Each structure stands twice: as C-alpha cells, then as structure tokens.
mmCIF file of C-alpha atoms in Angstrom:
data_model
loop_
_atom_site.group_PDB
_atom_site.id
_atom_site.type_symbol
_atom_site.label_atom_id
_atom_site.label_comp_id
_atom_site.label_asym_id
_atom_site.label_seq_id
_atom_site.Cartn_x
_atom_site.Cartn_y
_atom_site.Cartn_z
ATOM 1 C CA UNK A 1 3.065 -43.383 40.461
ATOM 2 C CA UNK A 2 2.345 -42.932 36.762
ATOM 3 C CA UNK A 3 -0.077 -40.157 35.834
ATOM 4 C CA UNK A 4 -3.003 -41.197 33.679
ATOM 5 C CA UNK A 5 -3.125 -39.977 30.077
ATOM 6 C CA UNK A 6 -6.251 -37.897 30.782
ATOM 7 C CA UNK A 7 -4.605 -36.097 33.728
ATOM 8 C CA UNK A 8 -1.453 -35.482 31.699
ATOM 9 C CA UNK A 9 -3.516 -33.775 28.999
ATOM 10 C CA UNK A 10 -5.346 -31.665 31.601
ATOM 11 C CA UNK A 11 -2.099 -30.618 33.298
ATOM 12 C CA UNK A 12 -0.623 -29.596 29.932
ATOM 13 C CA UNK A 13 -3.729 -27.604 28.941
ATOM 14 C CA UNK A 14 -3.970 -25.612 32.182
ATOM 15 C CA UNK A 15 -0.682 -23.649 31.740
ATOM 16 C CA UNK A 16 -1.532 -22.906 28.097
ATOM 17 C CA UNK A 17 -5.016 -21.736 29.067
ATOM 18 C CA UNK A 18 -3.580 -19.578 31.859
ATOM 19 C CA UNK A 19 -1.114 -17.987 29.416
ATOM 20 C CA UNK A 20 -3.891 -17.266 26.918
ATOM 21 C CA UNK A 21 -5.980 -15.704 29.688
ATOM 22 C CA UNK A 22 -3.066 -13.434 30.637
ATOM 23 C CA UNK A 23 -2.645 -12.365 27.004
ATOM 24 C CA UNK A 24 -6.366 -11.596 26.691
ATOM 25 C CA UNK A 25 -6.321 -9.555 29.924
ATOM 26 C CA UNK A 26 -3.195 -7.696 28.754
ATOM 27 C CA UNK A 27 -4.889 -6.917 25.422
ATOM 28 C CA UNK A 28 -7.969 -5.485 27.141
ATOM 29 C CA UNK A 29 -5.803 -3.516 29.593
ATOM 30 C CA UNK A 30 -3.828 -1.937 26.751
ATOM 31 C CA UNK A 31 -7.066 -1.041 24.927
ATOM 32 C CA UNK A 32 -8.348 0.748 28.057
ATOM 33 C CA UNK A 33 -5.190 2.362 29.474
ATOM 34 C CA UNK A 34 -3.042 2.945 26.345
ATOM 35 C CA UNK A 35 -5.432 4.398 23.740
ATOM 36 C CA UNK A 36 -2.466 5.638 21.687
ATOM 37 C CA UNK A 37 -1.944 2.042 20.511
ATOM 38 C CA UNK A 38 -5.236 2.273 18.630
ATOM 39 C CA UNK A 39 -4.819 3.208 14.974
ATOM 40 C CA UNK A 40 -8.191 3.851 13.299
ATOM 41 C CA UNK A 41 -8.384 5.472 9.881
ATOM 42 C CA UNK A 42 -10.266 8.488 11.266
ATOM 43 C CA UNK A 43 -9.861 10.242 14.614
ATOM 44 C CA UNK A 44 -12.525 12.562 16.142
ATOM 45 C CA UNK A 45 -11.102 16.005 16.965
ATOM 46 C CA UNK A 46 -14.232 18.122 17.629
ATOM 47 C CA UNK A 47 -17.993 18.092 17.262
ATOM 48 C CA UNK A 48 -18.779 16.558 13.865
ATOM 49 C CA UNK A 49 -15.136 16.937 12.813
ATOM 50 C CA UNK A 50 -12.639 14.122 12.152
ATOM 51 C CA UNK A 51 -9.091 13.952 10.815
ATOM 52 C CA UNK A 52 -7.166 11.305 8.902
ATOM 53 C CA UNK A 53 -4.792 9.255 11.042
ATOM 54 C CA UNK A 54 -1.455 9.712 9.263
ATOM 55 C CA UNK A 55 0.026 6.643 10.988
ATOM 56 C CA UNK A 56 -2.744 4.296 9.844
ATOM 57 C CA UNK A 57 -0.442 2.413 7.437
ATOM 58 C CA UNK A 58 1.838 1.025 10.166
ATOM 59 C CA UNK A 59 0.139 -2.363 10.221
ATOM 60 C CA UNK A 60 0.842 -3.014 6.548
ATOM 61 C CA UNK A 61 4.620 -2.909 6.967
ATOM 62 C CA UNK A 62 6.884 -5.148 9.064
ATOM 63 C CA UNK A 63 8.406 -3.682 12.209
ATOM 64 C CA UNK A 64 11.853 -3.986 10.623
ATOM 65 C CA UNK A 65 10.945 -1.310 8.055
ATOM 66 C CA UNK A 66 12.995 1.781 8.807
ATOM 67 C CA UNK A 67 10.631 3.901 6.695
ATOM 68 C CA UNK A 68 6.841 3.644 6.821
ATOM 69 C CA UNK A 69 4.727 5.906 4.565
ATOM 70 C CA UNK A 70 2.060 8.199 5.972
ATOM 71 C CA UNK A 71 -1.296 9.413 4.710
ATOM 72 C CA UNK A 72 -1.813 13.094 3.929
ATOM 73 C CA UNK A 73 -3.312 15.202 6.734
ATOM 74 C CA UNK A 74 -6.966 16.094 6.215
ATOM 75 C CA UNK A 75 -9.900 17.308 8.308
ATOM 76 C CA UNK A 76 -13.563 17.192 7.353
ATOM 77 C CA UNK A 77 -17.081 16.960 8.718
ATOM 78 C CA UNK A 78 -18.564 13.615 9.735
ATOM 79 C CA UNK A 79 -21.298 12.746 9.056
ATOM 80 C CA UNK A 80 -21.153 14.344 5.614
ATOM 81 C CA UNK A 81 -23.319 17.496 5.486
ATOM 82 C CA UNK A 82 -26.366 17.345 3.183
ATOM 83 C CA UNK A 83 -25.649 18.643 -0.301
ATOM 84 C CA UNK A 84 -21.879 18.056 -0.090
ATOM 85 C CA UNK A 85 -20.298 16.266 -3.051
ATOM 86 C CA UNK A 86 -17.483 14.102 -1.675
ATOM 87 C CA UNK A 87 -14.792 12.469 -3.810
ATOM 88 C CA UNK A 88 -12.436 9.809 -2.445
ATOM 89 C CA UNK A 89 -9.015 9.315 -4.064
ATOM 90 C CA UNK A 90 -7.254 5.973 -3.571
ATOM 91 C CA UNK A 91 -3.947 4.844 -4.992
ATOM 92 C CA UNK A 92 -0.191 5.038 -4.766
ATOM 93 C CA UNK A 93 2.461 7.752 -4.986
ATOM 94 C CA UNK A 94 1.148 9.176 -8.275
ATOM 95 C CA UNK A 95 -2.260 9.794 -6.650
ATOM 96 C CA UNK A 96 -0.602 10.897 -3.392
ATOM 97 C CA UNK A 97 1.202 13.662 -5.275
ATOM 98 C CA UNK A 98 4.751 12.509 -6.092
ATOM 99 C CA UNK A 99 6.662 14.399 -7.391
ATOM 100 C CA UNK A 100 4.460 17.519 -7.418
ATOM 101 C CA UNK A 101 3.158 17.286 -3.839
ATOM 102 C CA UNK A 102 0.589 20.027 -3.104
ATOM 103 C CA UNK A 103 0.989 22.105 -6.268
ATOM 104 C CA UNK A 104 -0.245 19.779 -9.010
ATOM 105 C CA UNK A 105 -1.421 16.434 -7.658
ATOM 106 C CA UNK A 106 -4.440 14.611 -9.099
ATOM 107 C CA UNK A 107 -6.820 15.286 -6.152
ATOM 108 C CA UNK A 108 -5.840 18.977 -6.068
ATOM 109 C CA UNK A 109 -6.460 19.471 -9.799
ATOM 110 C CA UNK A 110 -9.752 17.571 -9.638
ATOM 111 C CA UNK A 111 -10.903 19.653 -6.649
ATOM 112 C CA UNK A 112 -10.317 22.887 -8.604
ATOM 113 C CA UNK A 113 -12.157 21.519 -11.632
ATOM 114 C CA UNK A 114 -15.167 20.445 -9.546
ATOM 115 C CA UNK A 115 -15.396 23.752 -7.701
ATOM 116 C CA UNK A 116 -15.321 25.535 -11.055
ATOM 117 C CA UNK A 117 -18.009 23.296 -12.574
ATOM 118 C CA UNK A 118 -20.172 23.126 -9.413
ATOM 119 C CA UNK A 119 -20.246 26.747 -8.189
ATOM 120 C CA UNK A 120 -22.022 27.288 -4.919
ATOM 121 C CA UNK A 121 -21.859 23.628 -3.912
ATOM 122 C CA UNK A 122 -19.667 22.234 -1.130
ATOM 123 C CA UNK A 123 -17.028 19.886 -2.588
ATOM 124 C CA UNK A 124 -14.705 17.578 -0.621
ATOM 125 C CA UNK A 125 -11.847 15.744 -2.348
ATOM 126 C CA UNK A 126 -10.160 13.444 0.166
ATOM 127 C CA UNK A 127 -6.741 12.026 -0.691
ATOM 128 C CA UNK A 128 -6.158 8.607 0.943
ATOM 129 C CA UNK A 129 -3.360 7.584 -1.414
ATOM 130 C CA UNK A 130 0.183 6.860 -0.260
ATOM 131 C CA UNK A 131 3.631 6.016 -1.553
ATOM 132 C CA UNK A 132 4.839 2.393 -1.598
ATOM 133 C CA UNK A 133 1.441 0.714 -1.107
ATOM 134 C CA UNK A 134 -0.426 -1.602 -3.478
ATOM 135 C CA UNK A 135 -3.859 -3.215 -3.854
ATOM 136 C CA UNK A 136 -3.254 -5.447 -0.813
ATOM 137 C CA UNK A 137 -3.480 -2.231 1.220
ATOM 138 C CA UNK A 138 -6.013 -0.357 -0.937
ATOM 139 C CA UNK A 139 -8.433 -3.296 -0.583
ATOM 140 C CA UNK A 140 -8.496 -2.732 3.194
ATOM 141 C CA UNK A 141 -8.612 1.057 2.824
ATOM 142 C CA UNK A 142 -11.603 0.783 0.484
ATOM 143 C CA UNK A 143 -13.709 -0.939 3.152
ATOM 144 C CA UNK A 144 -12.586 1.452 5.885
ATOM 145 C CA UNK A 145 -13.280 4.498 3.718
ATOM 146 C CA UNK A 146 -17.001 3.717 3.313
ATOM 147 C CA UNK A 147 -17.566 5.641 6.550
ATOM 148 C CA UNK A 148 -16.596 8.779 4.593
ATOM 149 C CA UNK A 149 -19.781 8.427 2.497
ATOM 150 C CA UNK A 150 -18.112 9.170 -0.876
ATOM 151 C CA UNK A 151 -20.220 10.110 -3.912
ATOM 152 C CA UNK A 152 -17.414 9.203 -6.320
ATOM 153 C CA UNK A 153 -14.152 7.243 -6.042
ATOM 154 C CA UNK A 154 -11.012 7.769 -8.153
ATOM 155 C CA UNK A 155 -8.422 4.944 -8.224
ATOM 156 C CA UNK A 156 -4.935 4.983 -9.691
ATOM 157 C CA UNK A 157 -2.961 1.852 -8.852
ATOM 158 C CA UNK A 158 -0.752 -0.825 -10.366
ATOM 159 C CA UNK A 159 2.823 0.477 -10.125
ATOM 160 C CA UNK A 160 3.656 -1.177 -6.807
ATOM 161 C CA UNK A 161 2.146 -4.658 -7.145
ATOM 162 C CA UNK A 162 5.539 -6.365 -7.315
ATOM 163 C CA UNK A 163 7.408 -4.297 -4.744
ATOM 164 C CA UNK A 164 4.674 -3.013 -2.434
ATOM 165 C CA UNK A 165 3.597 -4.711 0.811
ATOM 166 C CA UNK A 166 3.535 -8.506 0.453
ATOM 167 C CA UNK A 167 4.287 -8.528 -3.281
ATOM 168 C CA UNK A 168 7.308 -10.586 -4.338
ATOM 169 C CA UNK A 169 8.449 -10.403 -0.719
ATOM 170 C CA UNK A 170 5.444 -12.330 0.579
ATOM 171 C CA UNK A 171 6.165 -15.345 2.770
ATOM 172 C CA UNK A 172 5.979 -18.898 1.413
ATOM 173 C CA UNK A 173 2.589 -19.488 3.062
ATOM 174 C CA UNK A 174 1.126 -16.199 1.793
ATOM 175 C CA UNK A 175 2.239 -16.989 -1.742
ATOM 176 C CA UNK A 176 0.171 -20.179 -1.688
ATOM 177 C CA UNK A 177 -2.598 -18.942 0.631
ATOM 178 C CA UNK A 178 -3.119 -15.220 -0.176
ATOM 179 C CA UNK A 179 -5.983 -14.855 2.338
ATOM 180 C CA UNK A 180 -3.368 -15.115 5.122
ATOM 181 C CA UNK A 181 -2.176 -11.612 4.239
ATOM 182 C CA UNK A 182 -5.483 -10.134 5.404
ATOM 183 C CA UNK A 183 -5.304 -12.153 8.611
ATOM 184 C CA UNK A 184 -1.792 -10.845 9.220
ATOM 185 C CA UNK A 185 -2.982 -7.236 8.935
ATOM 186 C CA UNK A 186 -5.779 -7.961 11.433
ATOM 187 C CA UNK A 187 -3.284 -9.571 13.824
ATOM 188 C CA UNK A 188 -1.109 -6.453 13.672
ATOM 189 C CA UNK A 189 -4.133 -4.472 14.870
ATOM 190 C CA UNK A 190 -3.973 -6.210 18.265
ATOM 191 C CA UNK A 191 -2.614 -3.810 20.889
ATOM 192 C CA UNK A 192 -0.040 -6.321 22.156
ATOM 193 C CA UNK A 193 1.298 -6.771 18.640
ATOM 194 C CA UNK A 194 1.302 -3.020 18.014
ATOM 195 C CA UNK A 195 3.281 -2.468 21.206
ATOM 196 C CA UNK A 196 5.932 -4.964 20.095
ATOM 197 C CA UNK A 197 5.914 -3.570 16.536
ATOM 198 C CA UNK A 198 6.564 -0.042 17.772
ATOM 199 C CA UNK A 199 9.490 -1.148 19.909
ATOM 200 C CA UNK A 200 11.053 -3.089 17.043
ATOM 201 C CA UNK A 201 10.424 -0.228 14.619
ATOM 202 C CA UNK A 202 12.226 2.156 16.970
ATOM 203 C CA UNK A 203 15.266 -0.108 16.932
ATOM 204 C CA UNK A 204 15.156 -0.417 13.135
ATOM 205 C CA UNK A 205 14.922 3.376 12.765
ATOM 206 C CA UNK A 206 17.908 3.993 15.022
ATOM 207 C CA UNK A 207 20.034 1.448 13.157
ATOM 208 C CA UNK A 208 19.067 2.661 9.681
ATOM 209 C CA UNK A 209 21.270 4.849 7.552
ATOM 210 C CA UNK A 210 20.050 6.901 4.608
ATOM 211 C CA UNK A 211 16.986 5.139 3.201
ATOM 212 C CA UNK A 212 14.735 5.321 0.161
ATOM 213 C CA UNK A 213 11.184 4.044 0.606
ATOM 214 C CA UNK A 214 10.808 2.233 -2.715
ATOM 215 C CA UNK A 215 14.334 0.817 -2.579
ATOM 216 C CA UNK A 216 13.478 -0.505 0.882
ATOM 217 C CA UNK A 217 10.411 -2.410 -0.288
ATOM 218 C CA UNK A 218 12.057 -3.621 -3.514
ATOM 219 C CA UNK A 219 15.128 -4.924 -1.663
ATOM 220 C CA UNK A 220 17.095 -4.685 -4.953
ATOM 221 C CA UNK A 221 15.181 -7.630 -6.415
ATOM 222 C CA UNK A 222 14.035 -7.913 -10.028
ATOM 223 C CA UNK A 223 11.216 -10.081 -11.318
ATOM 224 C CA UNK A 224 11.185 -12.013 -14.577
ATOM 225 C CA UNK A 225 8.036 -10.994 -16.447
ATOM 226 C CA UNK A 226 7.437 -14.613 -17.520
ATOM 227 C CA UNK A 227 8.032 -16.166 -14.096
ATOM 228 C CA UNK A 228 5.556 -17.908 -11.788
ATOM 229 C CA UNK A 229 6.058 -15.062 -9.319
ATOM 230 C CA UNK A 230 4.965 -12.507 -11.912
ATOM 231 C CA UNK A 231 1.895 -14.551 -12.857
ATOM 232 C CA UNK A 232 0.937 -14.837 -9.180
ATOM 233 C CA UNK A 233 1.160 -11.062 -8.769
ATOM 234 C CA UNK A 234 -0.931 -10.450 -11.915
ATOM 235 C CA UNK A 235 -3.651 -12.805 -10.641
ATOM 236 C CA UNK A 236 -3.588 -11.220 -7.179
ATOM 237 C CA UNK A 237 -3.841 -7.713 -8.681
ATOM 238 C CA UNK A 238 -6.865 -8.775 -10.737
ATOM 239 C CA UNK A 239 -8.538 -10.344 -7.679
ATOM 240 C CA UNK A 240 -7.800 -7.369 -5.422
ATOM 241 C CA UNK A 241 -9.071 -4.853 -7.970
ATOM 242 C CA UNK A 242 -12.329 -6.779 -8.386
ATOM 243 C CA UNK A 243 -12.826 -6.823 -4.605
ATOM 244 C CA UNK A 244 -12.138 -3.084 -4.387
ATOM 245 C CA UNK A 245 -14.713 -2.350 -7.103
ATOM 246 C CA UNK A 246 -17.224 -4.694 -5.482
ATOM 247 C CA UNK A 247 -16.860 -2.856 -2.151
ATOM 248 C CA UNK A 248 -18.147 0.377 -3.717
ATOM 249 C CA UNK A 249 -20.610 -1.171 -6.158
ATOM 250 C CA UNK A 250 -22.506 -2.747 -3.256
ATOM 251 C CA UNK A 251 -23.153 0.821 -2.034
ATOM 252 C CA UNK A 252 -23.933 2.081 -5.574
ATOM 253 C CA UNK A 253 -20.900 4.386 -5.474
ATOM 254 C CA UNK A 254 -19.432 5.054 -8.952
ATOM 255 C CA UNK A 255 -15.722 4.363 -9.412
ATOM 256 C CA UNK A 256 -13.258 5.656 -12.016
ATOM 257 C CA UNK A 257 -10.137 3.495 -12.484
ATOM 258 C CA UNK A 258 -7.232 4.945 -14.440
ATOM 259 C CA UNK A 259 -4.906 3.152 -16.826
ATOM 260 C CA UNK A 260 -1.307 2.911 -15.648
ATOM 261 C CA UNK A 261 0.965 5.425 -17.366
ATOM 262 C CA UNK A 262 4.721 5.222 -17.890
ATOM 263 C CA UNK A 263 6.936 6.369 -15.043
ATOM 264 C CA UNK A 264 9.836 8.395 -16.432
ATOM 265 C CA UNK A 265 10.729 10.118 -13.160
ATOM 266 C CA UNK A 266 12.485 7.166 -11.541
ATOM 267 C CA UNK A 267 14.739 4.565 -13.136
ATOM 268 C CA UNK A 268 14.159 0.875 -12.234
ATOM 269 C CA UNK A 269 15.694 -0.026 -8.887
ATOM 270 C CA UNK A 270 16.746 -3.458 -10.154
ATOM 271 C CA UNK A 271 16.947 -5.157 -13.538
ATOM 272 C CA UNK A 272 18.826 -7.914 -15.369
ATOM 273 C CA UNK A 273 22.340 -6.888 -16.429
ATOM 274 C CA UNK A 274 22.636 -4.884 -19.651
ATOM 275 C CA UNK A 275 25.929 -5.165 -21.550
ATOM 276 C CA UNK A 276 25.500 -1.780 -23.259
ATOM 277 C CA UNK A 277 24.200 0.052 -20.184
ATOM 278 C CA UNK A 278 26.901 2.739 -19.908
ATOM 279 C CA UNK A 279 26.871 3.447 -23.648
ATOM 280 C CA UNK A 280 23.061 3.793 -23.672
ATOM 281 C CA UNK A 281 23.044 6.252 -20.776
ATOM 282 C CA UNK A 282 25.875 8.293 -22.310
ATOM 283 C CA UNK A 283 24.181 8.426 -25.728
ATOM 284 C CA UNK A 284 20.825 9.579 -24.294
ATOM 285 C CA UNK A 285 22.385 12.144 -21.964
ATOM 286 C CA UNK A 286 24.552 13.578 -24.754
ATOM 287 C CA UNK A 287 21.563 13.889 -27.071
ATOM 288 C CA UNK A 288 22.876 11.351 -29.584
ATOM 289 C CA UNK A 289 19.434 9.920 -30.377
ATOM 290 C CA UNK A 290 20.409 7.741 -33.408
ATOM 291 C CA UNK A 291 23.163 5.967 -31.469
ATOM 292 C CA UNK A 292 20.960 5.522 -28.382
ATOM 293 C CA UNK A 293 18.133 4.105 -30.496
ATOM 294 C CA UNK A 294 20.486 1.619 -32.154
ATOM 295 C CA UNK A 295 21.910 0.452 -28.818
ATOM 296 C CA UNK A 296 18.452 0.095 -27.271
ATOM 297 C CA UNK A 297 17.159 -1.903 -30.222
ATOM 298 C CA UNK A 298 20.095 -4.325 -29.833
ATOM 299 C CA UNK A 299 19.324 -4.672 -26.112
ATOM 300 C CA UNK A 300 15.590 -5.246 -26.608
ATOM 301 C CA UNK A 301 16.230 -7.860 -29.303
ATOM 302 C CA UNK A 302 18.175 -9.909 -26.769
ATOM 303 C CA UNK A 303 15.763 -9.200 -23.873
ATOM 304 C CA UNK A 304 12.369 -7.777 -24.862
ATOM 305 C CA UNK A 305 11.186 -7.346 -21.251
ATOM 306 C CA UNK A 306 14.234 -5.596 -19.773
ATOM 307 C CA UNK A 307 12.997 -2.789 -17.510
ATOM 308 C CA UNK A 308 16.176 -0.742 -17.907
ATOM 309 C CA UNK A 309 15.929 -0.772 -21.707
ATOM 310 C CA UNK A 310 12.256 0.234 -21.738
ATOM 311 C CA UNK A 311 12.866 3.029 -19.230
ATOM 312 C CA UNK A 312 15.595 4.590 -21.388
ATOM 313 C CA UNK A 313 13.547 3.954 -24.520
ATOM 314 C CA UNK A 314 10.790 5.996 -22.886
ATOM 315 C CA UNK A 315 13.192 8.835 -22.080
ATOM 316 C CA UNK A 316 14.528 8.757 -25.639
#
C-alpha cells in the first residue's frame, strides 16, 4: 500500500530530528563532563586572579594545521583593582615580540616607560598579540578582551592580511560572503567540533615534518597587487579595522593604531619570478651597492610591485 505524501515527510523528518537530538545531548554532555574542551580567553586560577588561555587561537586555524600559534602567558587580577592603569596590546608577530621576544618587544618597552612616567601607580600591560593572525582574528579578540577593562589599547596589524587565517586561502563562499568566517569560528567553539578538531590536529602534527608557521599559512602562494583577490583583502582589512575601533569606542576606550613598517627580517615567502634574482642577492651580500641598485632598478621597471625586489631594495 502506498504511503501518503504527508506520512512520507513525517517518516523522513523523525530520523533527522532524532539525530539532531543526539548531537545536542552529546554537546551538553561534553560541556559538563569534558571541561577541557572549553577554550575561553581567560581562565580563573585563584581568588580574583585569571590567566590567559594560551590555546585560545585553536578555533581560528583548520585542524589540518600542523602548527597553531599561542598567546603569551600572563596572570592578572580580575576585576581590575581601583587605580590600576591597564593597557591592552593587540596585533601580530611584531606586537607579540618577534624577533626580540621578552627583551625588547613593544609591550615590554611601553610597560617600562609607563612605570617610569607613572611612579607609584599600578600599571598592567597585557600582550594579546600573536604570530600568523590577522584582523579576522583580532576583531574577535577585541570583543573578548573588553572583560579586561582596558584604559588604553595599542594595535599593530596589517602584515598578515593576505596570508593569515582566511585571507587568500578563504573558501569560495567566504570570499563572497565574508560574514560566514565569523560563523565558522563560532561553530568551531562547539565541543563536538573541538573534539574532532583536536583528533585531526593530532594526526596532522604526527605527519608533519619541519614546519614554519608563516610558510604554512602562505602555502607558497603570491598575490598580484592589482588582482581582485588583493582588492577583496584591502576592503576586508578596512572593514575589520573599523569594527575593531568601534568595539572600543562604544566603551569610550582610547585606541592607538600604528602605521605598518617595513619588514626586513624575513624575505617574501613567495613572489613572481625575477630574472636577475641571483645577481641581485650576490651584489647586495658582497656590498656592491651600485651594481645591486642598477639591477633592482631594472627589475622594478619591469614589475613595480614585485615583493622580492622591494625587499632587497629595503636591505640595500
């Protein structure tokens, strides 16, 4: 006997509904019985004391990433004690401290300057920057960091917009619907998803050889400065930066945003081919400045946006 259309729909919905119910129950069970799957920005460690969760950035990177950056360790009082002047530092590797680490990073220098200029006052300078992230990540961090009650925010960002999380490597849908990126990060916060992500990440780590974080996210790709992809990234950077500033302005928190300086510590990971590449490198390394300048001028005449040429021009 043929089943009516209405009954067929009901019978097809019931298994789907049952599966969804199981997933919801599994999610709640993991939240209760496996608290380690939770990854908040701050973790309580004692009365009025919290510490930064170094593994907070997991959700911004795919499980296949063999290397995932971490935040710097830090402990401080929460809520903020009265009279404390608290500075929040957001950004990428330059703000994090590469290549100087603890000895001469931006937050460390600023902390010393403030303690010198504000004697007798408690000063906190909290570094929430990290290598290999961009404004897609900093936009989320900005909202989360409001719980720190900052009095001032320092931001240095812009180097990783192309190669950071969901830059040129964004999916087709995310390229045309950027808001999906935020939804994806929220989905990765589900405990079921985090459980799967951790398992896959463990496999990726075991199978990985020697890795470099920025080479991993760049995937040896280069971007034409006049391409649609580049224009999309510029527009997204502008939008993200405005949202970040708006997050703090709504709380009347002043923000200082730095210009982007040249990076002469690391050569470009990928670039269009350069015919005179070996000669340029040899001329610069041997100290033959006139020859190097001549070769670089010839290269830049043929390709005025070549990253390799501008890097070696900067060194010269």
